[in-house]
């Protein structure tokens, strides 16, 4: 219990004093995760809409695979990305291993299926509402996808936030491909793992509370920007 | 290019092996208001959807006087349960204009005009899903009419509406018909059919049993099924 209080106290002082290491690690966490989220959303949301409006032979199988990939083990993703980016791997020439870019790639692979699956659930229901209307208006497939993405944007925000939550708390994959290098690839989760390994529980807890606070703050900010939960709005 | 006549030859629509419509032979000319009547489950909605093209024929042929793609752009459909997009009233009405590339500002201005015409001028920025049943149906009508379609299909647009809302809808339809829009509409309401129809199609069991001018149909149907339907007997 004393560790918990000490952790809270340490988190408080770390934040109040704007500890330079903490600020650096936190900003890197945010940069990596928000970049991964942006890229993943650009891939996953149109994919989810396409799966909702278009009928093709392997559609069901694609949806089943996406759902299954939601449970993708991050360490395995990290390992696969490591193999691809390592010097002997097919993408080794780019020299991306142990860089924030490698961490972003791993996070994108982890959260694309999650965002796409959650978004698809929402858009499928919306499409069943809109189907006859949009067909009767002689819309193109692109127009249907745009209508679903726009009108379903608040549900899609939830999907994106789920992706953010998964990515910001991720440690296995980014530890493998990022290497937890000080001032280079260290982020909040890998720093917590490191401090715990060193037996510095108070510091680890302090970083943990900062991580939780940041995740909540980002969620609230996105809700506020998205105008969700306001009277008379979707 | 002329859209009419619309001809259907031996048209059949099936779903899961069950015949919903047909075989149907029909020729519709380009003027007036056609009312489709029939008992529940007779196939009125399926017939309208088939004519509009939402439902494809499993057998037979359906031909407009112009190419199909051209015809599809010049018609609209109003559903019995109007679909409200998750947008404001004005954005719902403006949506068909945005689809054909009308700039947002102009589309919203024209939509606002329509909203005023249907007494929704005070609700422009309200979410459409919050409207009442009658308001939703008026919005659906405005959304269908904003592109000045040459043909408008309506599937029981006044079902479950009160008298006042029904009268408002009928006034909008009368205006549209006067300005040259061809109306093809199903209804359960015989009074409404008498008020609006220039010609009547009686559908029972997915087949057309009678297709005649409204005055003739209501004065004396040519078929026993038509007579029974008008008497209020149960027909299947």
Short mmCIF file of N, CA and C in Angstrom, two decimals, chain A residues 122 125-126 129-139 143-144 146-148 150-153 155 231-234, chain B residues 49 52-54 69 72-73 75-77 79 83-87 92 95-96 98-100 126-127 129-130 143 147:
data_model
loop_
_atom_site.label_atom_id
_atom_site.label_comp_id
_atom_site.label_asym_id
_atom_site.label_seq_id
_atom_site.Cartn_x
_atom_site.Cartn_y
_atom_site.Cartn_z
N UNK A 122 -20.60 -1.21 -36.44
CA UNK A 122 -21.45 -0.02 -36.45
C UNK A 122 -21.93 0.29 -37.86
N UNK A 125 -24.77 -1.92 -39.32
CA UNK A 125 -26.12 -1.53 -38.88
C UNK A 125 -26.59 -0.28 -39.60
N UNK A 126 -25.69 0.68 -39.75
CA UNK A 126 -26.06 1.90 -40.45
C UNK A 126 -26.42 1.61 -41.90
N UNK A 129 -29.83 0.36 -42.41
CA UNK A 129 -30.81 1.46 -42.39
C UNK A 129 -30.81 2.20 -43.73
N UNK A 130 -29.63 2.44 -44.26
CA UNK A 130 -29.49 3.31 -45.43
C UNK A 130 -29.63 2.59 -46.77
N UNK A 131 -29.56 1.27 -46.75
CA UNK A 131 -29.43 0.50 -48.00
C UNK A 131 -30.40 0.94 -49.08
N UNK A 132 -31.70 0.81 -48.79
CA UNK A 132 -32.69 1.12 -49.83
C UNK A 132 -32.64 2.58 -50.25
N UNK A 133 -32.45 3.46 -49.28
CA UNK A 133 -32.42 4.90 -49.59
C UNK A 133 -31.28 5.23 -50.55
N UNK A 134 -30.08 4.76 -50.22
CA UNK A 134 -28.93 5.12 -51.05
C UNK A 134 -28.98 4.43 -52.41
N UNK A 135 -29.53 3.22 -52.45
CA UNK A 135 -29.69 2.55 -53.75
C UNK A 135 -30.70 3.35 -54.59
N UNK A 136 -31.80 3.77 -53.93
CA UNK A 136 -32.84 4.49 -54.68
C UNK A 136 -32.34 5.84 -55.18
N UNK A 137 -31.33 6.38 -54.52
CA UNK A 137 -30.78 7.66 -54.97
C UNK A 137 -29.69 7.47 -56.02
N UNK A 138 -29.51 6.21 -56.43
CA UNK A 138 -28.58 5.94 -57.53
C UNK A 138 -27.15 6.37 -57.18
N UNK A 139 -26.75 6.11 -55.94
CA UNK A 139 -25.42 6.53 -55.48
C UNK A 139 -24.35 5.56 -55.98
N UNK A 143 -19.80 7.09 -52.99
CA UNK A 143 -20.73 7.97 -52.28
C UNK A 143 -21.35 7.25 -51.09
N UNK A 144 -21.62 5.97 -51.24
CA UNK A 144 -22.19 5.20 -50.12
C UNK A 144 -21.18 5.12 -48.97
N UNK A 146 -18.71 7.14 -48.36
CA UNK A 146 -18.55 8.47 -47.74
C UNK A 146 -19.73 8.78 -46.81
N UNK A 147 -20.95 8.43 -47.25
CA UNK A 147 -22.13 8.70 -46.41
C UNK A 147 -22.04 7.92 -45.10
N UNK A 148 -21.63 6.67 -45.19
CA UNK A 148 -21.52 5.86 -43.97
C UNK A 148 -20.45 6.41 -43.04
N UNK A 150 -19.31 9.43 -42.83
CA UNK A 150 -19.68 10.74 -42.27
C UNK A 150 -20.78 10.58 -41.21
N UNK A 151 -21.84 9.86 -41.59
CA UNK A 151 -22.98 9.75 -40.67
C UNK A 151 -22.67 8.84 -39.49
N UNK A 152 -21.70 7.96 -39.67
CA UNK A 152 -21.36 7.06 -38.56
C UNK A 152 -20.15 7.53 -37.79
N UNK A 153 -19.78 8.80 -37.98
CA UNK A 153 -18.49 9.26 -37.46
C UNK A 153 -18.38 9.17 -35.94
N UNK A 155 -19.77 6.87 -33.99
CA UNK A 155 -19.50 5.46 -33.66
C UNK A 155 -18.06 5.11 -34.05
N UNK A 231 -27.03 16.88 -26.29
CA UNK A 231 -28.46 16.72 -26.52
C UNK A 231 -28.80 16.89 -27.99
N UNK A 232 -29.60 15.96 -28.53
CA UNK A 232 -30.07 16.07 -29.90
C UNK A 232 -29.01 15.80 -30.96
N UNK A 233 -27.89 15.26 -30.54
CA UNK A 233 -26.85 14.97 -31.53
C UNK A 233 -26.54 13.48 -31.53
N UNK A 234 -25.98 13.01 -32.66
CA UNK A 234 -25.56 11.61 -32.74
C UNK A 234 -24.09 11.54 -32.53
N UNK B 49 -40.88 -1.30 -56.00
CA UNK B 49 -39.42 -1.41 -55.96
C UNK B 49 -38.89 -2.01 -57.26
N UNK B 52 -38.99 0.72 -59.86
CA UNK B 52 -37.96 1.73 -59.58
C UNK B 52 -36.56 1.18 -59.81
N UNK B 53 -36.40 -0.13 -59.63
CA UNK B 53 -35.10 -0.74 -59.88
C UNK B 53 -34.32 -1.11 -58.63
N UNK B 54 -34.92 -0.88 -57.44
CA UNK B 54 -34.23 -1.30 -56.21
C UNK B 54 -34.18 -2.82 -56.16
N UNK B 69 -29.73 3.69 -67.24
CA UNK B 69 -28.90 4.55 -66.38
C UNK B 69 -29.49 5.97 -66.33
N UNK B 72 -32.68 5.94 -64.23
CA UNK B 72 -32.43 5.83 -62.79
C UNK B 72 -32.08 7.17 -62.16
N UNK B 73 -31.48 8.05 -62.96
CA UNK B 73 -31.11 9.36 -62.43
C UNK B 73 -32.32 10.29 -62.32
N UNK B 75 -35.50 9.60 -61.32
CA UNK B 75 -36.64 9.16 -60.51
C UNK B 75 -36.28 9.16 -59.03
N UNK B 76 -37.33 9.17 -58.21
CA UNK B 76 -37.12 9.15 -56.77
C UNK B 76 -38.05 8.13 -56.12
N UNK B 77 -37.78 7.86 -54.85
CA UNK B 77 -38.59 6.87 -54.14
C UNK B 77 -38.80 7.36 -52.71
N UNK B 79 -40.20 5.98 -49.09
CA UNK B 79 -40.52 4.72 -48.42
C UNK B 79 -41.63 4.89 -47.39
N UNK B 83 -36.51 6.86 -44.26
CA UNK B 83 -35.16 6.69 -43.69
C UNK B 83 -34.57 8.08 -43.44
N UNK B 84 -34.29 8.35 -42.18
CA UNK B 84 -33.66 9.63 -41.84
C UNK B 84 -32.16 9.42 -41.72
N UNK B 85 -31.42 10.16 -42.51
CA UNK B 85 -29.96 10.09 -42.37
C UNK B 85 -29.58 10.79 -41.08
N UNK B 86 -28.46 10.39 -40.50
CA UNK B 86 -28.05 10.97 -39.21
C UNK B 86 -27.42 12.34 -39.44
N UNK B 87 -28.26 13.22 -39.89
CA UNK B 87 -27.83 14.59 -40.20
C UNK B 87 -28.96 15.53 -39.80
N UNK B 92 -30.20 16.67 -44.62
CA UNK B 92 -30.94 15.55 -45.21
C UNK B 92 -31.55 15.93 -46.54
N UNK B 95 -28.98 16.49 -49.32
CA UNK B 95 -28.09 15.38 -49.70
C UNK B 95 -28.19 14.98 -51.19
N UNK B 96 -29.38 14.84 -51.76
CA UNK B 96 -29.44 14.45 -53.19
C UNK B 96 -28.75 15.46 -54.10
N UNK B 98 -26.12 17.32 -53.19
CA UNK B 98 -24.68 17.15 -52.99
C UNK B 98 -24.17 15.96 -53.82
N UNK B 99 -25.05 14.94 -53.98
CA UNK B 99 -24.63 13.76 -54.76
C UNK B 99 -24.32 14.10 -56.21
N UNK B 100 -25.01 15.13 -56.73
CA UNK B 100 -24.77 15.48 -58.14
C UNK B 100 -23.85 16.69 -58.26
N UNK B 126 -32.14 20.96 -36.70
CA UNK B 126 -32.45 19.85 -35.79
C UNK B 126 -32.02 18.54 -36.42
N UNK B 127 -31.67 17.57 -35.57
CA UNK B 127 -31.36 16.24 -36.10
C UNK B 127 -32.65 15.62 -36.65
N UNK B 129 -33.60 12.64 -37.10
CA UNK B 129 -34.15 11.48 -36.39
C UNK B 129 -35.05 11.89 -35.23
N UNK B 130 -35.02 13.16 -34.85
CA UNK B 130 -35.86 13.62 -33.75
C UNK B 130 -37.22 14.12 -34.22
N UNK B 143 -36.93 15.67 -49.82
CA UNK B 143 -35.64 15.12 -50.25
C UNK B 143 -35.76 14.43 -51.61
N UNK B 147 -34.66 17.25 -56.43
CA UNK B 147 -33.96 17.14 -57.72
C UNK B 147 -34.94 17.14 -58.89
#
